[in-house]
JSON list of C-alpha atoms in Angstrom, two decimals:
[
{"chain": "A", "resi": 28, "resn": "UNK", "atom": "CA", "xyz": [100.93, 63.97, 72.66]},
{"chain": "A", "resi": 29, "resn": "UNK", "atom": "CA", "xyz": [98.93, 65.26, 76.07]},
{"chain": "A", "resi": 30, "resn": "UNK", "atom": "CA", "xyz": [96.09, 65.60, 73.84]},
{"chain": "A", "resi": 31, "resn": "UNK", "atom": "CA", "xyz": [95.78, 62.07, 72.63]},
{"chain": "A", "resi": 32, "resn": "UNK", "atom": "CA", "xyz": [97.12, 60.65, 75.95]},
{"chain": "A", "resi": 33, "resn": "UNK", "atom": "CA", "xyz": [94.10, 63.06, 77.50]},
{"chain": "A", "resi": 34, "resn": "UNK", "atom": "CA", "xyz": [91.52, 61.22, 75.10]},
{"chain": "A", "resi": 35, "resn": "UNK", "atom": "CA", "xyz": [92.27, 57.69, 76.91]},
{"chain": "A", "resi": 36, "resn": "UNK", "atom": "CA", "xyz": [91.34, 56.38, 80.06]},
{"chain": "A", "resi": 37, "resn": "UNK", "atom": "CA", "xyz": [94.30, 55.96, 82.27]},
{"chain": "A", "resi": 38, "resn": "UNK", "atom": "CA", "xyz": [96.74, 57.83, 80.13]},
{"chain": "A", "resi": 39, "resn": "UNK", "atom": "CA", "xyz": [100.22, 55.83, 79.27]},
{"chain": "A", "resi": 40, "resn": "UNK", "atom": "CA", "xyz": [98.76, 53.19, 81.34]},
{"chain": "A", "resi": 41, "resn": "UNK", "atom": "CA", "xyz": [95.56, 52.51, 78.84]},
{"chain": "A", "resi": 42, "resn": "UNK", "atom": "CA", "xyz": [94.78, 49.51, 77.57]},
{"chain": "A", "resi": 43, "resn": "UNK", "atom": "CA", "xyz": [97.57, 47.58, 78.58]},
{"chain": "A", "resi": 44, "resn": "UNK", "atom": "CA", "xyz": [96.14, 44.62, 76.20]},
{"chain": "A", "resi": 45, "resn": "UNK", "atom": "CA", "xyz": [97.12, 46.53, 72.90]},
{"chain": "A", "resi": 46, "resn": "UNK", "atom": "CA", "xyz": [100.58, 45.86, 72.47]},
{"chain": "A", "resi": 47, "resn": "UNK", "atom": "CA", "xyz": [102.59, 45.89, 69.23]},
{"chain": "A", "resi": 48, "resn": "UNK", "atom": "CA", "xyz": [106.10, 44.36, 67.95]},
{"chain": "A", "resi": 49, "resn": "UNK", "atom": "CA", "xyz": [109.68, 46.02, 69.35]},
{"chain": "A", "resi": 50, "resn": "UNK", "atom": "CA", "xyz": [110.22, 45.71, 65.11]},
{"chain": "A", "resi": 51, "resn": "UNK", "atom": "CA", "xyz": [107.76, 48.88, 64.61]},
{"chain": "A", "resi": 52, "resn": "UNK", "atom": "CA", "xyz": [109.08, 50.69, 67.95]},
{"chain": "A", "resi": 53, "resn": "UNK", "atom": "CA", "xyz": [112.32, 50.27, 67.24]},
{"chain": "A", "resi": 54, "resn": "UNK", "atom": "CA", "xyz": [112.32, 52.24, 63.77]},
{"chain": "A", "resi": 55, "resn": "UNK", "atom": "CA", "xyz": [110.01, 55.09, 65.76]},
{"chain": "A", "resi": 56, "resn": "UNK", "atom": "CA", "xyz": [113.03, 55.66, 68.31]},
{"chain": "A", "resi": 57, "resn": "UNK", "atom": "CA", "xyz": [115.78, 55.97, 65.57]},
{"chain": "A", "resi": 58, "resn": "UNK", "atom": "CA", "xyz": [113.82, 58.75, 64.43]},
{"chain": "A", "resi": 59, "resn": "UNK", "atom": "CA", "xyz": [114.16, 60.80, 67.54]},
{"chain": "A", "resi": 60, "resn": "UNK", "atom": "CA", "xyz": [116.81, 63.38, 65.99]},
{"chain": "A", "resi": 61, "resn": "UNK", "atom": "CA", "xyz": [118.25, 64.54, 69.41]},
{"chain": "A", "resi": 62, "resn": "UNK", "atom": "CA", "xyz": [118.66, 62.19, 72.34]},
{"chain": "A", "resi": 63, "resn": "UNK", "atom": "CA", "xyz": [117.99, 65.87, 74.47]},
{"chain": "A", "resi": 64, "resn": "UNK", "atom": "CA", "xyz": [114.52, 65.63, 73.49]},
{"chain": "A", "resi": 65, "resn": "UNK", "atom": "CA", "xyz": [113.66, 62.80, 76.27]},
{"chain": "A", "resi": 66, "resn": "UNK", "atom": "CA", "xyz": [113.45, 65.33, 78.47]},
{"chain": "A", "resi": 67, "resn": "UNK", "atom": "CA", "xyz": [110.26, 66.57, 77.05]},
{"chain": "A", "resi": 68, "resn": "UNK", "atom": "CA", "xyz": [108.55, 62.38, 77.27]},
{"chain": "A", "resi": 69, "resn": "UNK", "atom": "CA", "xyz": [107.04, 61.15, 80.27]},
{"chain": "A", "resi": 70, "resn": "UNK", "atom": "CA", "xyz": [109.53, 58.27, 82.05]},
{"chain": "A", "resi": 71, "resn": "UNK", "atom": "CA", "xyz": [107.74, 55.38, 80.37]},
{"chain": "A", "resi": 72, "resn": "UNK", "atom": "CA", "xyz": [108.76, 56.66, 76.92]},
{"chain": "A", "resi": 73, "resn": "UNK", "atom": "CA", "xyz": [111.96, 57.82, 78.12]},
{"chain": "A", "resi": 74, "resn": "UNK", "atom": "CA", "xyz": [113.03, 54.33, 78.93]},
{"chain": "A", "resi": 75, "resn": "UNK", "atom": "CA", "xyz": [111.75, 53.00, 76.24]},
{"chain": "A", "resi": 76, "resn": "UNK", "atom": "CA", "xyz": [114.44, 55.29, 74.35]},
{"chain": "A", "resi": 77, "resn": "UNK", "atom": "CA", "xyz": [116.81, 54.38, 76.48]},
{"chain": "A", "resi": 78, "resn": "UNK", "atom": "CA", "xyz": [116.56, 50.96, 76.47]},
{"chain": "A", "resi": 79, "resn": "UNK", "atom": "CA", "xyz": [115.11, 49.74, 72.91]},
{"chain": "A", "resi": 80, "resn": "UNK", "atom": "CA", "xyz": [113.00, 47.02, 72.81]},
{"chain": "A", "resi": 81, "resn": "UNK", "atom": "CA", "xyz": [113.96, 43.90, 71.37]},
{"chain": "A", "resi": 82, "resn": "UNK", "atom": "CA", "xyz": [112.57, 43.72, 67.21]},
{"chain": "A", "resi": 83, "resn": "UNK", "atom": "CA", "xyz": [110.46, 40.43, 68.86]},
{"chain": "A", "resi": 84, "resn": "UNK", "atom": "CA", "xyz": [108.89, 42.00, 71.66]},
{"chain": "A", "resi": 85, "resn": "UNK", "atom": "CA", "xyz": [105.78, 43.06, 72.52]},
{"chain": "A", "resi": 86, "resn": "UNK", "atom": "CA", "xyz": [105.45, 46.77, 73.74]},
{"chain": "A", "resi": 87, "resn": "UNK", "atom": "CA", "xyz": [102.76, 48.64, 74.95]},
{"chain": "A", "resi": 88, "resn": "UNK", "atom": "CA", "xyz": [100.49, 50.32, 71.52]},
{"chain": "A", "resi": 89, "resn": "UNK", "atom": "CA", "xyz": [99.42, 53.18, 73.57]},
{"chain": "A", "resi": 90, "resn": "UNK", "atom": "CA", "xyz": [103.50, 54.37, 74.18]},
{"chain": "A", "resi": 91, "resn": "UNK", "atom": "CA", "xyz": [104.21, 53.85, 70.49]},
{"chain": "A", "resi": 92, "resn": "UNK", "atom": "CA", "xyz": [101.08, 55.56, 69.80]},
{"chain": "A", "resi": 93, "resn": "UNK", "atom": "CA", "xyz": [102.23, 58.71, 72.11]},
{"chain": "A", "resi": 94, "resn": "UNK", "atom": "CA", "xyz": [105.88, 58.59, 70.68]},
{"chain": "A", "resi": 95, "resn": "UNK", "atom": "CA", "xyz": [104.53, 59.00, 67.08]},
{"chain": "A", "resi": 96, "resn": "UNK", "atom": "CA", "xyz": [102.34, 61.89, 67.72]},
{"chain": "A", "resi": 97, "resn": "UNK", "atom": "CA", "xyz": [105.33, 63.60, 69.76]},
{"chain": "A", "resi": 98, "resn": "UNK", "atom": "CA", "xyz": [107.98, 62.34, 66.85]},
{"chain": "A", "resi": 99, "resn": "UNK", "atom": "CA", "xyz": [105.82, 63.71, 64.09]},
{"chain": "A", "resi": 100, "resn": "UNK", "atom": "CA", "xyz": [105.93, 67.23, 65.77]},
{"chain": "A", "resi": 101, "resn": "UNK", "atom": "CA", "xyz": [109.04, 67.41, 67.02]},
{"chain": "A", "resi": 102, "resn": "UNK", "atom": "CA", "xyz": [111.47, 65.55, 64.92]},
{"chain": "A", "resi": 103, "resn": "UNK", "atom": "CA", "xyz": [109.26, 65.93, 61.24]},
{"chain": "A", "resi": 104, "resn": "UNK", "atom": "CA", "xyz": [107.45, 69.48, 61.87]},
{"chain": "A", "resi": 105, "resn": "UNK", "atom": "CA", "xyz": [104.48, 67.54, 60.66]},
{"chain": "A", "resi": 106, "resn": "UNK", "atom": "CA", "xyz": [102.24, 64.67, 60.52]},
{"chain": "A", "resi": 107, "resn": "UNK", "atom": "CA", "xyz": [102.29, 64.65, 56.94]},
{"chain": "A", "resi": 108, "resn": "UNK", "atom": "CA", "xyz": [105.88, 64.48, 57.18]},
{"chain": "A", "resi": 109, "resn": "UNK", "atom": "CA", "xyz": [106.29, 62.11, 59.26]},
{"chain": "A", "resi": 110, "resn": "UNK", "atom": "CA", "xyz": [103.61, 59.78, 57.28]},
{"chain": "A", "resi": 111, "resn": "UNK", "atom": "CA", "xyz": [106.19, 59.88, 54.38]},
{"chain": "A", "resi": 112, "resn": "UNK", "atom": "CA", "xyz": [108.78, 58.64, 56.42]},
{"chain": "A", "resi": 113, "resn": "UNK", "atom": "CA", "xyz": [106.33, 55.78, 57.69]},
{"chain": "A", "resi": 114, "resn": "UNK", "atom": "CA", "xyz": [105.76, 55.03, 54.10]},
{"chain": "A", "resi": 115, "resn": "UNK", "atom": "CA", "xyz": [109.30, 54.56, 53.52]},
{"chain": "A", "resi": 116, "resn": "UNK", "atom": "CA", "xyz": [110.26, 52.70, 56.59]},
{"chain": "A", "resi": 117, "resn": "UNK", "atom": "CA", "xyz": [107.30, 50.17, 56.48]},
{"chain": "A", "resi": 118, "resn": "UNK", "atom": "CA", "xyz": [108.35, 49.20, 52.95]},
{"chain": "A", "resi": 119, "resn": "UNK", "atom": "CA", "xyz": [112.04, 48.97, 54.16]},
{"chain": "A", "resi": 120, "resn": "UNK", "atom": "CA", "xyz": [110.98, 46.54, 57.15]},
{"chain": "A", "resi": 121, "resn": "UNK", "atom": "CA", "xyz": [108.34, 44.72, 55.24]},
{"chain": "A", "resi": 122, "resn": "UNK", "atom": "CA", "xyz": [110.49, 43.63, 52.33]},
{"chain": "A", "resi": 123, "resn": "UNK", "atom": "CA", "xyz": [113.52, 43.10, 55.15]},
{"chain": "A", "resi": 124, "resn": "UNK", "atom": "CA", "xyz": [114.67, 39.48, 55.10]},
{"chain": "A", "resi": 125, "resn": "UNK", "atom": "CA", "xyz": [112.69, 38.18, 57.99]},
{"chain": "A", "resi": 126, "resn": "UNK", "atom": "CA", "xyz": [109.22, 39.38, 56.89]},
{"chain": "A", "resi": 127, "resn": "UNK", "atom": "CA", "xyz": [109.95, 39.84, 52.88]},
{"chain": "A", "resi": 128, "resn": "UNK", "atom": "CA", "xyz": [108.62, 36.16, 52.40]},
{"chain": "A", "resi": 129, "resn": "UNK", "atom": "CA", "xyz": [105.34, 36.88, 54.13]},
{"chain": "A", "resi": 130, "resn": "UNK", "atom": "CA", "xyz": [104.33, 39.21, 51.58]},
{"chain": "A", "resi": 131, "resn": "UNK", "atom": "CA", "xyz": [106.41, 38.88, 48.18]},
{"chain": "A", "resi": 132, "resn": "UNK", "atom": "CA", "xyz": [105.31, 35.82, 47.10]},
{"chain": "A", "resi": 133, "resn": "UNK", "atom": "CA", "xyz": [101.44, 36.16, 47.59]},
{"chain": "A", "resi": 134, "resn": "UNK", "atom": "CA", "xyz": [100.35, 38.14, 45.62]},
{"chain": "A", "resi": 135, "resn": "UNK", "atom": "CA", "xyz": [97.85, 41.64, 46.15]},
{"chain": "A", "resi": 136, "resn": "UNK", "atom": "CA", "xyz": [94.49, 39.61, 45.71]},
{"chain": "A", "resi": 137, "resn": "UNK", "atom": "CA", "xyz": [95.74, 36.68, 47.92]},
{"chain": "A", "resi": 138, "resn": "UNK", "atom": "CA", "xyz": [97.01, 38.92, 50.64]},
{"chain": "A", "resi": 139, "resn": "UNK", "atom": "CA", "xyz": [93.41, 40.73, 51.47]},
{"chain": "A", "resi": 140, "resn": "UNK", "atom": "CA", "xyz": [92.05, 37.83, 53.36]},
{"chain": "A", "resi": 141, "resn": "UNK", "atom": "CA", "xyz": [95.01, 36.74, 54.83]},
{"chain": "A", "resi": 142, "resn": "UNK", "atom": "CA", "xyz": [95.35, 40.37, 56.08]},
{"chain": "A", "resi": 143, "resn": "UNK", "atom": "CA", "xyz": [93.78, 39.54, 59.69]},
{"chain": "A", "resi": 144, "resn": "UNK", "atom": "CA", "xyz": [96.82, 36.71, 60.34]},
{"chain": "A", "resi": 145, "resn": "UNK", "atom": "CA", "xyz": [99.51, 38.77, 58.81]},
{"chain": "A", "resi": 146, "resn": "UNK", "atom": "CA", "xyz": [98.73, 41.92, 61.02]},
{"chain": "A", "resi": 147, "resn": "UNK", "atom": "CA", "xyz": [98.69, 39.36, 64.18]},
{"chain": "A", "resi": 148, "resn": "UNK", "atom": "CA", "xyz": [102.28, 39.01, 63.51]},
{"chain": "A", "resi": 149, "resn": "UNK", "atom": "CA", "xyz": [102.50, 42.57, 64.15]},
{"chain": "A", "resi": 150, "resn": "UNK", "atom": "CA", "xyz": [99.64, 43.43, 66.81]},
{"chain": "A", "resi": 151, "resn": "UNK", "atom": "CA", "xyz": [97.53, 42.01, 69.32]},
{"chain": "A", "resi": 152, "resn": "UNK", "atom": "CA", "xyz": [94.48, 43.82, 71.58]},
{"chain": "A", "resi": 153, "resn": "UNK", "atom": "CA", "xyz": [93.53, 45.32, 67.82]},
{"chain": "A", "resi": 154, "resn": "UNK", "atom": "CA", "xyz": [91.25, 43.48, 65.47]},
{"chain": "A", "resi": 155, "resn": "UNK", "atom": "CA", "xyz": [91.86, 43.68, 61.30]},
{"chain": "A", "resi": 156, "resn": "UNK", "atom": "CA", "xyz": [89.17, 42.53, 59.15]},
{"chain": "A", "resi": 157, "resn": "UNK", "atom": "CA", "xyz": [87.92, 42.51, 55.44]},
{"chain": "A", "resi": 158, "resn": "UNK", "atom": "CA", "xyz": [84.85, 43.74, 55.14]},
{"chain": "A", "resi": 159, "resn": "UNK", "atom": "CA", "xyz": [84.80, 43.95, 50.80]},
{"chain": "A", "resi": 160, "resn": "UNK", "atom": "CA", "xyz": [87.29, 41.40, 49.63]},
{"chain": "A", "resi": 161, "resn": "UNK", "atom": "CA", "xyz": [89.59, 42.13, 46.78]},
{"chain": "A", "resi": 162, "resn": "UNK", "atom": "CA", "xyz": [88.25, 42.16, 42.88]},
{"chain": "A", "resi": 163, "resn": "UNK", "atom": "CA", "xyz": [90.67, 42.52, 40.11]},
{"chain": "A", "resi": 164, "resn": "UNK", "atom": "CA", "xyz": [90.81, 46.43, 39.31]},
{"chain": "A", "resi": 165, "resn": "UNK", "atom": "CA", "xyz": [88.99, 47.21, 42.23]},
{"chain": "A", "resi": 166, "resn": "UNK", "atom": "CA", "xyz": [91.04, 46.57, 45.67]},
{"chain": "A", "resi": 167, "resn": "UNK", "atom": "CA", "xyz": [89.22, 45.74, 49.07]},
{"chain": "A", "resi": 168, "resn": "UNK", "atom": "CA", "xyz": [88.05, 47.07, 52.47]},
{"chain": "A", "resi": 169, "resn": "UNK", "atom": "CA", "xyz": [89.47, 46.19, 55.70]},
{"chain": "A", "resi": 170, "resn": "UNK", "atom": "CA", "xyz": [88.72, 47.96, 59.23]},
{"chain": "A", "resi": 171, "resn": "UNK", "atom": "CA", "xyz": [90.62, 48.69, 62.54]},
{"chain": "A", "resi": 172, "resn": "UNK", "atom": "CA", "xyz": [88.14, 48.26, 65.51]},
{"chain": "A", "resi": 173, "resn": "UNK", "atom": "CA", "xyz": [90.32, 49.54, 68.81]},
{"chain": "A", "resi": 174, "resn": "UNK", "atom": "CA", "xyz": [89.14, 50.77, 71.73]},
{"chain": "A", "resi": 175, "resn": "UNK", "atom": "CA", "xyz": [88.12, 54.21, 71.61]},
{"chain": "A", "resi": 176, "resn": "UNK", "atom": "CA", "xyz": [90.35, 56.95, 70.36]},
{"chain": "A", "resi": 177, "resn": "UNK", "atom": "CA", "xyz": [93.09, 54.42, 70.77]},
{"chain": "A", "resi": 178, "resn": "UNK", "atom": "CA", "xyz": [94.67, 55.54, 67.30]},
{"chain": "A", "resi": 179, "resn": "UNK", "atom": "CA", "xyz": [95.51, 58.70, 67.18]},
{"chain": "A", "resi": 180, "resn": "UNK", "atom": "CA", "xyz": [95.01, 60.04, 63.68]},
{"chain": "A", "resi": 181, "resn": "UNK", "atom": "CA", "xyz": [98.69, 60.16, 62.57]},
{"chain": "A", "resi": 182, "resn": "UNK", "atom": "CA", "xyz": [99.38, 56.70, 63.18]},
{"chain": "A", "resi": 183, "resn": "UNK", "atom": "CA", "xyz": [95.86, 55.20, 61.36]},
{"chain": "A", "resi": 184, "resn": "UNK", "atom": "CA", "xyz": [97.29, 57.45, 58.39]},
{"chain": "A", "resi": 185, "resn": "UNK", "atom": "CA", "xyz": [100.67, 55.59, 59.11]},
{"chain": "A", "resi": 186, "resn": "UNK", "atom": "CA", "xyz": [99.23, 52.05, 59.30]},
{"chain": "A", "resi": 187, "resn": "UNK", "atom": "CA", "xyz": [97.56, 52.62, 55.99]},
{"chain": "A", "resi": 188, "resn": "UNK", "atom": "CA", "xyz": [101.48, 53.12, 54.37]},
{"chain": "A", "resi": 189, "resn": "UNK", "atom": "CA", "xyz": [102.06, 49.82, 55.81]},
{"chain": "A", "resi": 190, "resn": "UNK", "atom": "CA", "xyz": [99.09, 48.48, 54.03]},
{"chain": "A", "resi": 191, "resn": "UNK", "atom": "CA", "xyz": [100.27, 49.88, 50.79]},
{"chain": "A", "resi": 192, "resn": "UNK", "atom": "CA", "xyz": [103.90, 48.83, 51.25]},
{"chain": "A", "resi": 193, "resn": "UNK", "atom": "CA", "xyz": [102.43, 45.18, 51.65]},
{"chain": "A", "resi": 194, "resn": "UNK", "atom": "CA", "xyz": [100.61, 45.58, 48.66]},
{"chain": "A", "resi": 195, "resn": "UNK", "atom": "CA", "xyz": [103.35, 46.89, 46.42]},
{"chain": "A", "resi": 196, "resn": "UNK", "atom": "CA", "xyz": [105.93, 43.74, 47.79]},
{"chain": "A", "resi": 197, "resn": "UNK", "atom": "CA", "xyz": [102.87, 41.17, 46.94]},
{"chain": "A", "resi": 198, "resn": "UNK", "atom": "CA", "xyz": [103.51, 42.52, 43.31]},
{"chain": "A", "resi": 199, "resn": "UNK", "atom": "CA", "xyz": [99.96, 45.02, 43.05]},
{"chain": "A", "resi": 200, "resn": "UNK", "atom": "CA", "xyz": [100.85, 48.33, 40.84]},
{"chain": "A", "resi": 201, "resn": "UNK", "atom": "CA", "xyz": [99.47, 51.79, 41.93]},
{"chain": "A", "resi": 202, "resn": "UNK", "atom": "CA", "xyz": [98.31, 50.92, 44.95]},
{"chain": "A", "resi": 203, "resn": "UNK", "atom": "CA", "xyz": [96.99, 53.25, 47.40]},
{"chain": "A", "resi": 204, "resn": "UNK", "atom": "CA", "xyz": [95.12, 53.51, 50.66]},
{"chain": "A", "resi": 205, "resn": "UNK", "atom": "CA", "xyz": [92.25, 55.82, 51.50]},
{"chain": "A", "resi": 206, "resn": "UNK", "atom": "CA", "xyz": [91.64, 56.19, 55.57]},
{"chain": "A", "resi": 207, "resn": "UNK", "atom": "CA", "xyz": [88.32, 57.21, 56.82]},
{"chain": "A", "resi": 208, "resn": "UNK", "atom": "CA", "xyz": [87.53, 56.95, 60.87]},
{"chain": "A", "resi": 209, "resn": "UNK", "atom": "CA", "xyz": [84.05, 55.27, 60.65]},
{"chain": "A", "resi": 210, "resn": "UNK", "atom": "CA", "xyz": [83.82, 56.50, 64.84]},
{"chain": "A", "resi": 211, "resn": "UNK", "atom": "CA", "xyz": [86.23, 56.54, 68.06]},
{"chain": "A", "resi": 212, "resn": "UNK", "atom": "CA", "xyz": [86.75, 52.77, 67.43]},
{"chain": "A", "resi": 213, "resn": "UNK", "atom": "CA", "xyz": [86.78, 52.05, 63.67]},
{"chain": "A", "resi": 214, "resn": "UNK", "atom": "CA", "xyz": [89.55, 53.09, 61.08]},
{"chain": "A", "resi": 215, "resn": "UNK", "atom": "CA", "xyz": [88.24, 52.23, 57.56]},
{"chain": "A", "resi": 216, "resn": "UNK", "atom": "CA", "xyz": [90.85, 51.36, 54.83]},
{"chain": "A", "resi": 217, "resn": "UNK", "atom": "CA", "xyz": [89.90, 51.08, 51.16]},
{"chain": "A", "resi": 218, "resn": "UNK", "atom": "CA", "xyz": [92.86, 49.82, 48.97]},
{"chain": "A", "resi": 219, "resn": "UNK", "atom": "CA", "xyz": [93.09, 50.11, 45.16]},
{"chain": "A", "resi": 220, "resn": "UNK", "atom": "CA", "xyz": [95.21, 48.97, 42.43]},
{"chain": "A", "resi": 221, "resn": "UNK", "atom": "CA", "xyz": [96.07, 47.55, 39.22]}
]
């Protein structure tokens, strides 16, 4: 977590404009195993332990971003671990009843180009785009432009399970997500499936 936090220009307090829904934070806290690891998080992240955000709120990307580097460590031993988890819990909240409809009815070709609106539901400060739109058999491209080395790898590997999830609830059959970091600012995702 120092490391990534180290890579940014003010720390916790970077980019203030990147902020993401209490939804996503709220299924990173219920991961922390032990409530006596807060001692180990800087105050910011403590409170935001402490005090969960509301699932509609907007909290700051850069804590979340911190508290999944530290939670894939410390609570799943690893980032692959953790990215598992991610998988699971991003299909759980994306076929919940308040975002289920968003998704299950679309259909995986449909839901490429709509991809930039549906991930403003989720994120703002952080701009989605398609850059090779979906053909049948073949998937799509879409790209993460942040500022720089405002993902930290774990969490661009656990975006693209929330990708995948979407895909699978739209109805698209062995899907999966390959990440690539174009540079310090650019995630690339390439999706495929049936």
């Amino acid at each position: 977590m120092n490391r990534y936090l180290s890579g940014l220009p003010k720390g916790l307090d970077s980019h203030p404009h990147c902020v993401m829904k209490g939804s996503i934070v709220r299924f990173l806290i219920a991961k922390l195993p032990d409530k006596r690891m807060l001692d180990d998080l800087p105050e910011p992240l403590r409170e935001l332990v402490q005090y969960p955000p509301l699932p509609t709120a907007w909290v700051p990307e850069v804590h979340a971003s911190a508290m999944t580097v530290y939670l894939a460590r410390a609570a799943f031993g690893s980032e692959d671990a953790l990215v598992e988890q991610a998988y699971r819990d991003n299909h759980a909240l994306l076929d919940s009843v308040a975002y289920r409809i968003l998704f299950r009815f679309v259909g995986a070709h449909r839901l490429l180009p709509q991809v930039t609106s549906r991930w403003s539901l989720f994120h703002q400060g952080t701009e989605l785009t398609v850059t090779e739109k979906a053909r049948p058999h073949e998937g799509g491209v879409i790209q993460l432009k942040s500022p720089p080395n405002h993902v930290p790898r774990v969490l661009a590997k656990a975006y693209a399970t929330a990708f995948r999830a979407a895909l699978e609830i739209s109805g698209a059959r062995n899907a999966s997500i390959e990440t690539r970091a174009i540079d310090a600012s650019t995630i690339e995702y390439r999706g495929r499936w049936d």
